[in-house]
Amino acid sequence: MNTQILTTPDGESYPIMIGSGLMNQAGEKLSELTAPCRVMLISDTNVAPLYMERVVKSLEAAGFTVSTHVVNAGEESKSVRVLGEVLEAFAEAHLTRTDLALALGGGVVGDLTGFAAGCYLRGIRFMQMPTTLLSAVDASVGGKTAVNLQHGKNLAGLFHQPIAVICDTDALDTLTPHELADGAAEAIKSGILGDEALFAIYESGTPSESAEEIISRAVAYKANIVTQDPKEQGVRKLLNLGHTAAHAIEILSDFGISHGHAVAVGMAIVTRAAAKRGLLSQDACDRILCTLERSSLPVACPYTAAQMAKIAALDKKAAAKDITVILPEAIGRCRIEKMPIASLEALFADGLEETA
Ligand code: NAD
């Protein structure tokens, strides 16, 4: 098992435990952090039948009083309506400030449960047990929580750090290749941003046999960034590598292209653009594109630069006339660049051209 401690400048700190067999040890691990209390476990209709029983058993054996609430699997559950249902479930179970919400699932369950825990009784504790690669390497760490509004994704949310993240790598065995590739995109992103050894696992190693190392490395990278900048005022913006184009691609495809796959295309676009503008060597550019493809991720974009730039200009993050984009300079190093929104279309256009 690998354990890391994330500390925010506000003095909040929590352990992130990664390893095989941890669902059966959830109660034992939680006992090390809190006295027995009520636990409201939130999961979804795919994850609950596979893993809920073993987590409940472990918690009860350690003296916790457990209630469960299962939401429908899928992004539709990140809604104000389902948030209301989760809050009512907390109240129904008589959760108090000393009790705990537990998210057992992917990023949807994590974001929803974290938001509910952050606003119920003006904030109760919560724990993350991520079950997708994407939530293990990214969504479960950092304290961002949210639900979607009809006007867009993640428009209502708050920062609320968990008291612990327990990631059982065995859960990854039941993911589809598509879901694994979604998570791989975010892990490769961390490699490009700041961890060459993590990138190398995807470039020439065997990722399917390296789950604990991949998650540990991606979490270490993200934890370091979040520790420096918990509220995304500076370096945390790096984590948005590929995300400006990705967000536009998700919207243009009416969310038919999943987040990780859209991020892969977004990273391919900024990678080609950086190479074309002389910021990144052609060799590094080719290596990034090949590594994405080796993980069964797309690098070709089905939309035009104009279509994507139009959507990006409407994005909530682009309320001003400038936009921040992240550009790779080497494998393991990227730069944060502020540019006028009007320049974005040209950047995307550079990234759509084949440079080889
Ligand atoms: P998800 O939670 O919808 O999970 C994907 C699918 O896999 C779902 O159908 C789910 O039921 C199923 N599933 C989960 N674990 C499984 C398992 N072990 N075995 C079999 N099936 C399983 O999506 P996701 O990809 O985990 O996360 C995407 C969400 O995360 C988005 O809403 C995104 O906005 C959010 N996100 C949040 C952050 C953050 O910092 N808070 C970061 C990145 C993404």
CSV table of C-alpha atoms and ligand atoms in Angstrom, one decimal:
chain,number,residue,atom,x,y,z
A,1,MET,CA,0.0,0.0,0.0
A,2,ASN,CA,1.2,3.5,-0.8
A,3,THR,CA,0.1,6.3,1.6
A,4,GLN,CA,0.5,10.0,0.9
A,5,ILE,CA,-0.5,13.0,3.0
A,6,LEU,CA,-2.0,16.0,1.3
A,7,THR,CA,-1.8,19.3,3.2
A,8,THR,CA,-3.5,22.5,2.1
A,9,PRO,CA,-2.2,25.9,3.2
A,10,ASP,CA,-5.3,26.2,5.4
A,11,GLY,CA,-3.7,23.5,7.5
A,12,GLU,CA,-6.2,20.8,6.4
A,13,SER,CA,-4.4,17.5,5.8
A,14,TYR,CA,-5.6,14.0,4.8
A,15,PRO,CA,-4.2,10.7,3.9
A,16,ILE,CA,-4.6,9.1,0.4
A,17,MET,CA,-4.2,5.4,0.6
A,18,ILE,CA,-3.7,3.3,-2.6
A,19,GLY,CA,-3.4,-0.4,-2.9
A,20,SER,CA,-5.0,-3.8,-3.4
A,21,GLY,CA,-7.7,-5.1,-1.0
A,22,LEU,CA,-8.4,-1.8,0.7
A,23,MET,CA,-12.2,-2.1,0.4
A,24,ASN,CA,-12.1,-4.9,2.9
A,25,GLN,CA,-10.1,-2.7,5.2
A,26,ALA,CA,-12.2,0.5,5.0
A,27,GLY,CA,-13.5,0.2,8.6
A,28,GLU,CA,-10.1,-0.4,10.0
A,29,LYS,CA,-8.5,2.5,8.1
A,30,LEU,CA,-11.4,4.8,9.0
A,31,SER,CA,-11.1,3.9,12.7
A,32,GLU,CA,-7.6,5.3,12.6
A,33,LEU,CA,-9.0,8.7,11.7
A,34,THR,CA,-12.3,8.9,13.7
A,35,ALA,CA,-14.2,7.4,16.6
A,36,PRO,CA,-17.2,5.3,15.5
A,37,CYS,CA,-20.0,7.4,14.0
A,38,ARG,CA,-22.8,7.2,11.5
A,39,VAL,CA,-21.7,6.8,7.9
A,40,MET,CA,-23.9,7.5,4.9
A,41,LEU,CA,-22.4,5.6,2.0
A,42,ILE,CA,-23.4,6.9,-1.4
A,43,SER,CA,-22.8,4.8,-4.5
A,44,ASP,CA,-24.3,4.2,-7.9
A,45,THR,CA,-26.3,1.4,-9.6
A,46,ASN,CA,-23.2,-0.1,-11.3
A,47,VAL,CA,-20.8,0.1,-8.3
A,48,ALA,CA,-23.1,-0.8,-5.5
A,49,PRO,CA,-23.8,-4.4,-6.6
A,50,LEU,CA,-20.1,-5.0,-7.1
A,51,TYR,CA,-18.5,-3.5,-4.0
A,52,MET,CA,-20.9,-2.0,-1.5
A,53,GLU,CA,-21.4,-5.1,0.6
A,54,ARG,CA,-17.8,-5.6,1.4
A,55,VAL,CA,-17.3,-1.9,2.3
A,56,VAL,CA,-20.4,-1.9,4.6
A,57,LYS,CA,-19.3,-5.2,6.3
A,58,SER,CA,-15.8,-3.8,7.0
A,59,LEU,CA,-17.3,-0.5,8.4
A,60,GLU,CA,-19.8,-2.3,10.6
A,61,ALA,CA,-17.1,-4.7,11.9
A,62,ALA,CA,-15.1,-1.6,13.0
A,63,GLY,CA,-18.1,-0.2,14.9
A,64,PHE,CA,-19.6,2.3,12.4
A,65,THR,CA,-23.4,2.6,11.9
A,66,VAL,CA,-23.9,2.5,8.1
A,67,SER,CA,-26.8,3.7,5.9
A,68,THR,CA,-26.6,3.5,2.1
A,69,HIS,CA,-28.1,5.5,-0.7
A,70,VAL,CA,-27.7,4.4,-4.3
A,71,VAL,CA,-28.1,6.9,-7.2
A,72,ASN,CA,-28.4,6.0,-10.9
A,73,ALA,CA,-25.1,5.5,-12.6
A,74,GLY,CA,-24.1,8.3,-15.0
A,75,GLU,CA,-23.5,12.0,-15.3
A,76,GLU,CA,-27.3,12.7,-15.0
A,77,SER,CA,-26.9,12.0,-11.3
A,78,LYS,CA,-24.7,15.1,-10.9
A,79,SER,CA,-27.9,17.3,-10.8
A,80,VAL,CA,-29.5,19.6,-8.3
A,81,ARG,CA,-32.4,17.1,-8.1
A,82,VAL,CA,-30.2,14.2,-7.1
A,83,LEU,CA,-28.3,16.5,-4.8
A,84,GLY,CA,-31.5,17.2,-3.0
A,85,GLU,CA,-32.3,13.5,-2.7
A,86,VAL,CA,-28.9,12.9,-1.2
A,87,LEU,CA,-29.3,15.7,1.3
A,88,GLU,CA,-32.7,14.3,2.3
A,89,ALA,CA,-31.1,10.9,2.8
A,90,PHE,CA,-28.5,12.5,5.1
A,91,ALA,CA,-31.4,14.1,7.1
A,92,GLU,CA,-33.4,10.8,7.1
A,93,ALA,CA,-30.4,9.0,8.6
A,94,HIS,CA,-30.1,11.8,11.3
A,95,LEU,CA,-26.5,12.6,10.3
A,96,THR,CA,-24.9,15.2,12.7
A,97,ARG,CA,-21.8,17.3,12.4
A,98,THR,CA,-19.7,14.4,13.9
A,99,ASP,CA,-20.9,11.9,11.2
A,100,LEU,CA,-19.5,11.2,7.8
A,101,ALA,CA,-20.5,10.8,4.2
A,102,LEU,CA,-18.7,8.2,2.1
A,103,ALA,CA,-18.5,8.3,-1.7
A,104,LEU,CA,-18.0,4.8,-3.2
A,105,GLY,CA,-17.8,5.2,-7.0
A,106,GLY,CA,-16.4,7.2,-9.8
A,107,GLY,CA,-16.1,11.0,-10.3
A,108,VAL,CA,-19.9,11.4,-10.4
A,109,VAL,CA,-20.5,9.9,-7.0
A,110,GLY,CA,-17.5,11.7,-5.6
A,111,ASP,CA,-18.4,15.1,-6.9
A,112,LEU,CA,-22.1,14.7,-5.8
A,113,THR,CA,-21.3,13.3,-2.3
A,114,GLY,CA,-18.6,15.9,-1.7
A,115,PHE,CA,-20.9,18.7,-2.5
A,116,ALA,CA,-23.7,17.3,-0.4
A,117,ALA,CA,-21.3,16.8,2.5
A,118,GLY,CA,-20.0,20.4,2.1
A,119,CYS,CA,-23.4,22.0,2.4
A,120,TYR,CA,-25.3,19.7,4.8
A,121,LEU,CA,-25.3,21.3,8.2
A,122,ARG,CA,-22.9,23.8,6.7
A,123,GLY,CA,-20.4,21.1,6.2
A,124,ILE,CA,-19.9,17.5,7.5
A,125,ARG,CA,-16.9,15.3,7.0
A,126,PHE,CA,-16.6,13.0,3.9
A,127,MET,CA,-14.4,10.3,2.6
A,128,GLN,CA,-13.6,9.3,-1.0
A,129,MET,CA,-13.4,5.7,-2.2
A,130,PRO,CA,-12.7,6.1,-5.9
A,131,THR,CA,-13.6,3.1,-8.1
A,132,THR,CA,-12.6,4.4,-11.6
A,133,LEU,CA,-9.1,5.2,-12.8
A,134,LEU,CA,-10.2,8.7,-13.6
A,135,SER,CA,-11.5,9.4,-10.1
A,136,ALA,CA,-8.5,7.6,-8.6
A,137,VAL,CA,-5.9,9.7,-10.4
A,138,ASP,CA,-7.8,13.0,-10.5
A,139,ALA,CA,-11.4,13.6,-9.3
A,140,SER,CA,-11.0,12.2,-5.7
A,141,VAL,CA,-8.0,14.4,-4.9
A,142,GLY,CA,-8.1,18.1,-4.4
A,143,GLY,CA,-11.5,18.9,-2.8
A,144,LYS,CA,-13.3,20.2,-5.9
A,145,THR,CA,-17.0,19.2,-5.7
A,146,ALA,CA,-19.9,20.1,-8.0
A,147,VAL,CA,-23.1,19.3,-9.7
A,148,ASN,CA,-24.2,20.3,-13.2
A,149,LEU,CA,-26.8,22.9,-14.0
A,150,GLN,CA,-28.9,23.1,-17.2
A,151,HIS,CA,-26.6,25.9,-18.3
A,152,GLY,CA,-23.4,23.8,-18.0
A,153,LYS,CA,-21.2,21.3,-16.3
A,154,ASN,CA,-19.9,21.8,-12.7
A,155,LEU,CA,-21.6,25.3,-12.4
A,156,ALA,CA,-22.7,24.8,-8.8
A,157,GLY,CA,-20.1,23.5,-6.3
A,158,LEU,CA,-17.6,24.2,-3.5
A,159,PHE,CA,-14.2,23.3,-2.3
A,160,HIS,CA,-14.5,20.7,0.4
A,161,GLN,CA,-11.6,18.5,1.2
A,162,PRO,CA,-12.2,14.8,2.2
A,163,ILE,CA,-10.8,13.4,5.5
A,164,ALA,CA,-9.3,10.6,3.6
A,165,VAL,CA,-9.1,8.9,0.2
A,166,ILE,CA,-9.0,5.1,0.1
A,167,CYS,CA,-8.3,3.8,-3.3
A,168,ASP,CA,-8.6,0.0,-3.8
A,169,THR,CA,-6.9,-0.8,-7.1
A,170,ASP,CA,-8.9,-4.1,-7.4
A,171,ALA,CA,-11.9,-2.0,-8.4
A,172,LEU,CA,-10.2,-1.2,-11.7
A,173,ASP,CA,-10.6,-4.8,-12.8
A,174,THR,CA,-14.3,-4.3,-13.6
A,175,LEU,CA,-13.9,-1.2,-15.7
A,176,THR,CA,-14.4,-1.3,-19.5
A,177,PRO,CA,-11.4,-0.5,-21.7
A,178,HIS,CA,-13.1,2.8,-22.6
A,179,GLU,CA,-13.3,3.8,-18.9
A,180,LEU,CA,-9.7,2.8,-18.3
A,181,ALA,CA,-8.6,4.9,-21.3
A,182,ASP,CA,-10.5,7.9,-19.8
A,183,GLY,CA,-8.4,7.6,-16.7
A,184,ALA,CA,-5.3,7.0,-18.7
A,185,ALA,CA,-5.7,10.4,-20.4
A,186,GLU,CA,-5.6,12.2,-17.0
A,187,ALA,CA,-2.6,10.1,-15.8
A,188,ILE,CA,-0.7,10.8,-19.0
A,189,LYS,CA,-1.6,14.5,-18.5
A,190,SER,CA,0.2,14.4,-15.1
A,191,GLY,CA,3.2,12.8,-16.8
A,192,ILE,CA,3.4,15.5,-19.4
A,193,LEU,CA,3.0,18.2,-16.8
A,194,GLY,CA,5.6,17.0,-14.3
A,195,ASP,CA,6.4,13.3,-14.1
A,196,GLU,CA,8.5,11.8,-16.9
A,197,ALA,CA,8.5,8.4,-15.1
A,198,LEU,CA,4.7,8.3,-15.1
A,199,PHE,CA,4.7,9.2,-18.8
A,200,ALA,CA,7.2,6.4,-19.5
A,201,ILE,CA,4.8,3.8,-18.0
A,202,TYR,CA,2.3,4.7,-20.7
A,203,GLU,CA,4.9,5.3,-23.4
A,204,SER,CA,6.8,1.9,-23.1
A,205,GLY,CA,5.7,0.1,-19.9
A,206,THR,CA,2.7,-2.1,-19.0
A,207,PRO,CA,0.1,0.2,-17.4
A,208,SER,CA,-2.3,-2.7,-16.7
A,209,GLU,CA,0.2,-4.1,-14.3
A,210,SER,CA,1.2,-0.8,-12.8
A,211,ALA,CA,-2.0,0.5,-11.3
A,212,GLU,CA,-0.7,1.3,-7.8
A,213,GLU,CA,2.4,3.1,-9.2
A,214,ILE,CA,0.3,5.1,-11.8
A,215,ILE,CA,-2.2,6.2,-9.2
A,216,SER,CA,0.4,7.0,-6.6
A,217,ARG,CA,2.5,9.1,-9.0
A,218,ALA,CA,-0.5,11.0,-10.4
A,219,VAL,CA,-1.8,11.6,-6.9
A,220,ALA,CA,1.6,12.8,-5.8
A,221,TYR,CA,1.8,15.2,-8.7
A,222,LYS,CA,-1.7,16.6,-8.1
A,223,ALA,CA,-1.3,16.7,-4.3
A,224,ASN,CA,1.8,18.8,-4.7
A,225,ILE,CA,0.0,21.3,-7.0
A,226,VAL,CA,-3.1,21.4,-4.8
A,227,THR,CA,-1.0,22.0,-1.7
A,228,GLN,CA,0.5,25.0,-3.3
A,229,ASP,CA,-2.7,26.4,-4.8
A,230,PRO,CA,-5.9,24.8,-3.4
A,231,LYS,CA,-8.2,27.3,-5.0
A,232,GLU,CA,-6.7,27.5,-8.5
A,233,GLN,CA,-5.3,31.0,-8.3
A,234,GLY,CA,-1.9,30.0,-10.0
A,235,VAL,CA,-0.1,26.7,-10.6
A,236,ARG,CA,-3.3,24.6,-10.2
A,237,LYS,CA,-4.3,26.0,-13.6
A,238,LEU,CA,-1.6,23.6,-15.1
A,239,LEU,CA,-4.1,20.8,-14.4
A,240,ASN,CA,-6.2,22.2,-17.2
A,241,LEU,CA,-3.8,21.0,-19.8
A,242,GLY,CA,-5.9,20.2,-22.9
A,243,HIS,CA,-9.1,21.1,-21.1
A,244,THR,CA,-10.0,24.3,-23.0
A,245,ALA,CA,-10.4,22.4,-26.3
A,246,ALA,CA,-11.7,19.3,-24.4
A,247,HIS,CA,-14.5,21.2,-22.9
A,248,ALA,CA,-15.5,22.6,-26.3
A,249,ILE,CA,-15.3,19.1,-27.8
A,250,GLU,CA,-17.5,17.6,-25.0
A,251,ILE,CA,-20.2,20.3,-25.7
A,252,LEU,CA,-20.0,20.1,-29.5
A,253,SER,CA,-20.4,16.3,-29.3
A,254,ASP,CA,-23.3,16.8,-26.8
A,255,PHE,CA,-21.2,14.8,-24.3
A,256,GLY,CA,-21.1,11.8,-26.7
A,257,ILE,CA,-17.3,12.1,-26.4
A,258,SER,CA,-16.3,11.3,-22.8
A,259,HIS,CA,-14.2,13.6,-20.7
A,260,GLY,CA,-10.9,11.6,-20.8
A,261,HIS,CA,-11.2,11.1,-24.6
A,262,ALA,CA,-11.9,14.8,-25.1
A,263,VAL,CA,-8.9,15.7,-22.9
A,264,ALA,CA,-6.7,13.4,-25.1
A,265,VAL,CA,-7.7,15.3,-28.2
A,266,GLY,CA,-7.3,18.6,-26.4
A,267,MET,CA,-3.8,17.6,-25.3
A,268,ALA,CA,-3.0,16.5,-28.9
A,269,ILE,CA,-4.1,20.0,-30.1
A,270,VAL,CA,-1.9,22.0,-27.7
A,271,THR,CA,1.0,19.6,-28.2
A,272,ARG,CA,1.0,20.1,-32.0
A,273,ALA,CA,0.4,23.9,-31.6
A,274,ALA,CA,3.4,24.1,-29.2
A,275,ALA,CA,5.6,22.2,-31.6
A,276,LYS,CA,4.5,24.3,-34.5
A,277,ARG,CA,5.3,27.5,-32.5
A,278,GLY,CA,8.8,26.2,-31.6
A,279,LEU,CA,8.0,25.8,-27.9
A,280,LEU,CA,8.3,22.0,-28.0
A,281,SER,CA,10.6,19.7,-30.0
A,282,GLN,CA,9.0,17.7,-32.8
A,283,ASP,CA,10.4,14.6,-31.2
A,284,ALA,CA,8.6,15.3,-27.9
A,285,CYS,CA,5.4,16.1,-29.8
A,286,ASP,CA,5.5,12.8,-31.7
A,287,ARG,CA,6.2,10.9,-28.4
A,288,ILE,CA,3.1,12.5,-26.8
A,289,LEU,CA,0.8,11.7,-29.7
A,290,CYS,CA,2.1,8.1,-30.0
A,291,THR,CA,1.7,7.6,-26.2
A,292,LEU,CA,-1.9,8.7,-26.3
A,293,GLU,CA,-2.6,6.4,-29.2
A,294,ARG,CA,-0.9,3.5,-27.4
A,295,SER,CA,-3.6,3.9,-24.7
A,296,SER,CA,-6.4,3.7,-27.3
A,297,LEU,CA,-7.0,7.5,-27.0
A,298,PRO,CA,-7.9,9.7,-30.0
A,299,VAL,CA,-5.6,12.4,-31.2
A,300,ALA,CA,-7.6,13.6,-34.2
A,301,CYS,CA,-10.3,16.3,-33.8
A,302,PRO,CA,-13.7,16.0,-35.5
A,303,TYR,CA,-14.3,19.8,-35.1
A,304,THR,CA,-12.9,22.9,-36.7
A,305,ALA,CA,-10.8,25.5,-34.8
A,306,ALA,CA,-13.6,28.1,-35.3
A,307,GLN,CA,-16.2,25.8,-33.8
A,308,MET,CA,-14.1,25.1,-30.7
A,309,ALA,CA,-13.0,28.7,-30.3
A,310,LYS,CA,-16.6,29.9,-30.4
A,311,ILE,CA,-17.6,27.5,-27.6
A,312,ALA,CA,-14.5,28.4,-25.5
A,313,ALA,CA,-15.4,32.1,-25.7
A,314,LEU,CA,-18.7,31.3,-24.1
A,315,ASP,CA,-17.1,29.2,-21.4
A,316,LYS,CA,-17.5,30.4,-17.8
A,317,LYS,CA,-13.8,30.4,-17.4
A,318,ALA,CA,-13.5,32.9,-20.2
A,319,ALA,CA,-15.6,35.7,-18.8
A,320,ALA,CA,-12.8,38.2,-19.3
A,321,LYS,CA,-11.2,39.0,-22.7
A,322,ASP,CA,-8.2,36.8,-21.9
A,323,ILE,CA,-8.0,33.1,-21.6
A,324,THR,CA,-5.3,30.9,-19.9
A,325,VAL,CA,-3.9,28.0,-21.9
A,326,ILE,CA,-1.4,25.4,-20.9
A,327,LEU,CA,1.4,24.6,-23.4
A,328,PRO,CA,3.9,21.7,-23.2
A,329,GLU,CA,7.6,22.7,-23.4
A,330,ALA,CA,9.0,19.2,-22.8
A,331,ILE,CA,7.7,15.9,-21.4
A,332,GLY,CA,7.5,16.8,-17.8
A,333,ARG,CA,7.3,20.6,-18.2
A,334,CYS,CA,4.5,22.9,-19.3
A,335,ARG,CA,3.9,26.7,-19.2
A,336,ILE,CA,0.8,28.7,-18.3
A,337,GLU,CA,0.1,31.3,-21.0
A,338,LYS,CA,-2.5,34.0,-20.9
A,339,MET,CA,-3.7,35.0,-24.3
A,340,PRO,CA,-6.5,37.1,-25.8
A,341,ILE,CA,-9.6,35.0,-26.5
A,342,ALA,CA,-9.4,36.3,-30.0
A,343,SER,CA,-6.0,34.4,-30.5
A,344,LEU,CA,-7.5,31.0,-29.5
A,345,GLU,CA,-8.8,30.1,-32.9
A,346,ALA,CA,-5.3,30.4,-34.4
A,347,LEU,CA,-3.8,28.3,-31.6
A,348,PHE,CA,-6.4,25.6,-32.2
A,349,ALA,CA,-5.8,25.8,-36.0
A,350,ASP,CA,-2.1,25.3,-35.4
A,351,GLY,CA,-2.9,22.3,-33.3
A,352,LEU,CA,-5.2,20.7,-35.9
A,353,GLU,CA,-2.6,20.7,-38.6
A,354,GLU,CA,-0.5,17.6,-39.0
A,355,THR,CA,3.1,18.6,-38.2
A,356,ALA,CA,4.8,15.4,-39.1
B,1,NAD,P1,-18.5,8.0,-13.5
B,1,NAD,O1,-18.5,8.2,-12.0
B,1,NAD,O2,-19.7,8.3,-14.2
B,1,NAD,O3,-18.0,6.5,-13.8
B,1,NAD,C1,-18.0,6.0,-15.1
B,1,NAD,C2,-18.8,4.7,-15.2
B,1,NAD,O4,-18.1,3.7,-14.6
B,1,NAD,C3,-20.2,4.8,-14.5
B,1,NAD,O5,-21.1,4.1,-15.3
B,1,NAD,C4,-19.9,4.1,-13.2
B,1,NAD,O6,-21.1,3.5,-12.7
B,1,NAD,C5,-19.0,3.0,-13.6
B,1,NAD,N1,-18.1,2.5,-12.6
B,1,NAD,C6,-17.5,3.2,-11.6
B,1,NAD,N2,-16.6,2.4,-11.0
B,1,NAD,C7,-16.7,1.2,-11.6
B,1,NAD,C8,-16.1,-0.1,-11.3
B,1,NAD,N3,-15.1,-0.2,-10.4
B,1,NAD,N4,-16.5,-1.1,-12.1
B,1,NAD,C9,-17.4,-1.0,-13.0
B,1,NAD,N5,-18.0,0.1,-13.3
B,1,NAD,C10,-17.7,1.2,-12.6
B,1,NAD,O7,-17.3,8.9,-14.2
B,1,NAD,P2,-15.8,9.1,-14.0
B,1,NAD,O8,-15.1,8.9,-15.3
B,1,NAD,O9,-15.3,8.3,-12.8
B,1,NAD,O10,-15.7,10.6,-13.5
B,1,NAD,C11,-16.3,11.6,-14.4
B,1,NAD,C12,-16.8,12.7,-13.5
B,1,NAD,O11,-15.8,13.2,-12.6
B,1,NAD,C13,-17.3,13.9,-14.3
B,1,NAD,O12,-18.6,14.3,-13.7
B,1,NAD,C14,-16.3,15.0,-14.1
B,1,NAD,O13,-16.8,16.3,-14.1
B,1,NAD,C15,-15.8,14.6,-12.7
B,1,NAD,N6,-14.4,15.1,-12.4
B,1,NAD,C16,-14.2,15.8,-11.2
B,1,NAD,C17,-12.9,16.2,-10.9
B,1,NAD,C18,-12.7,16.9,-9.6
B,1,NAD,O14,-11.6,17.4,-9.4
B,1,NAD,N7,-13.6,16.9,-8.7
B,1,NAD,C19,-11.8,16.0,-11.8
B,1,NAD,C20,-12.1,15.2,-13.0
B,1,NAD,C21,-13.4,14.8,-13.3
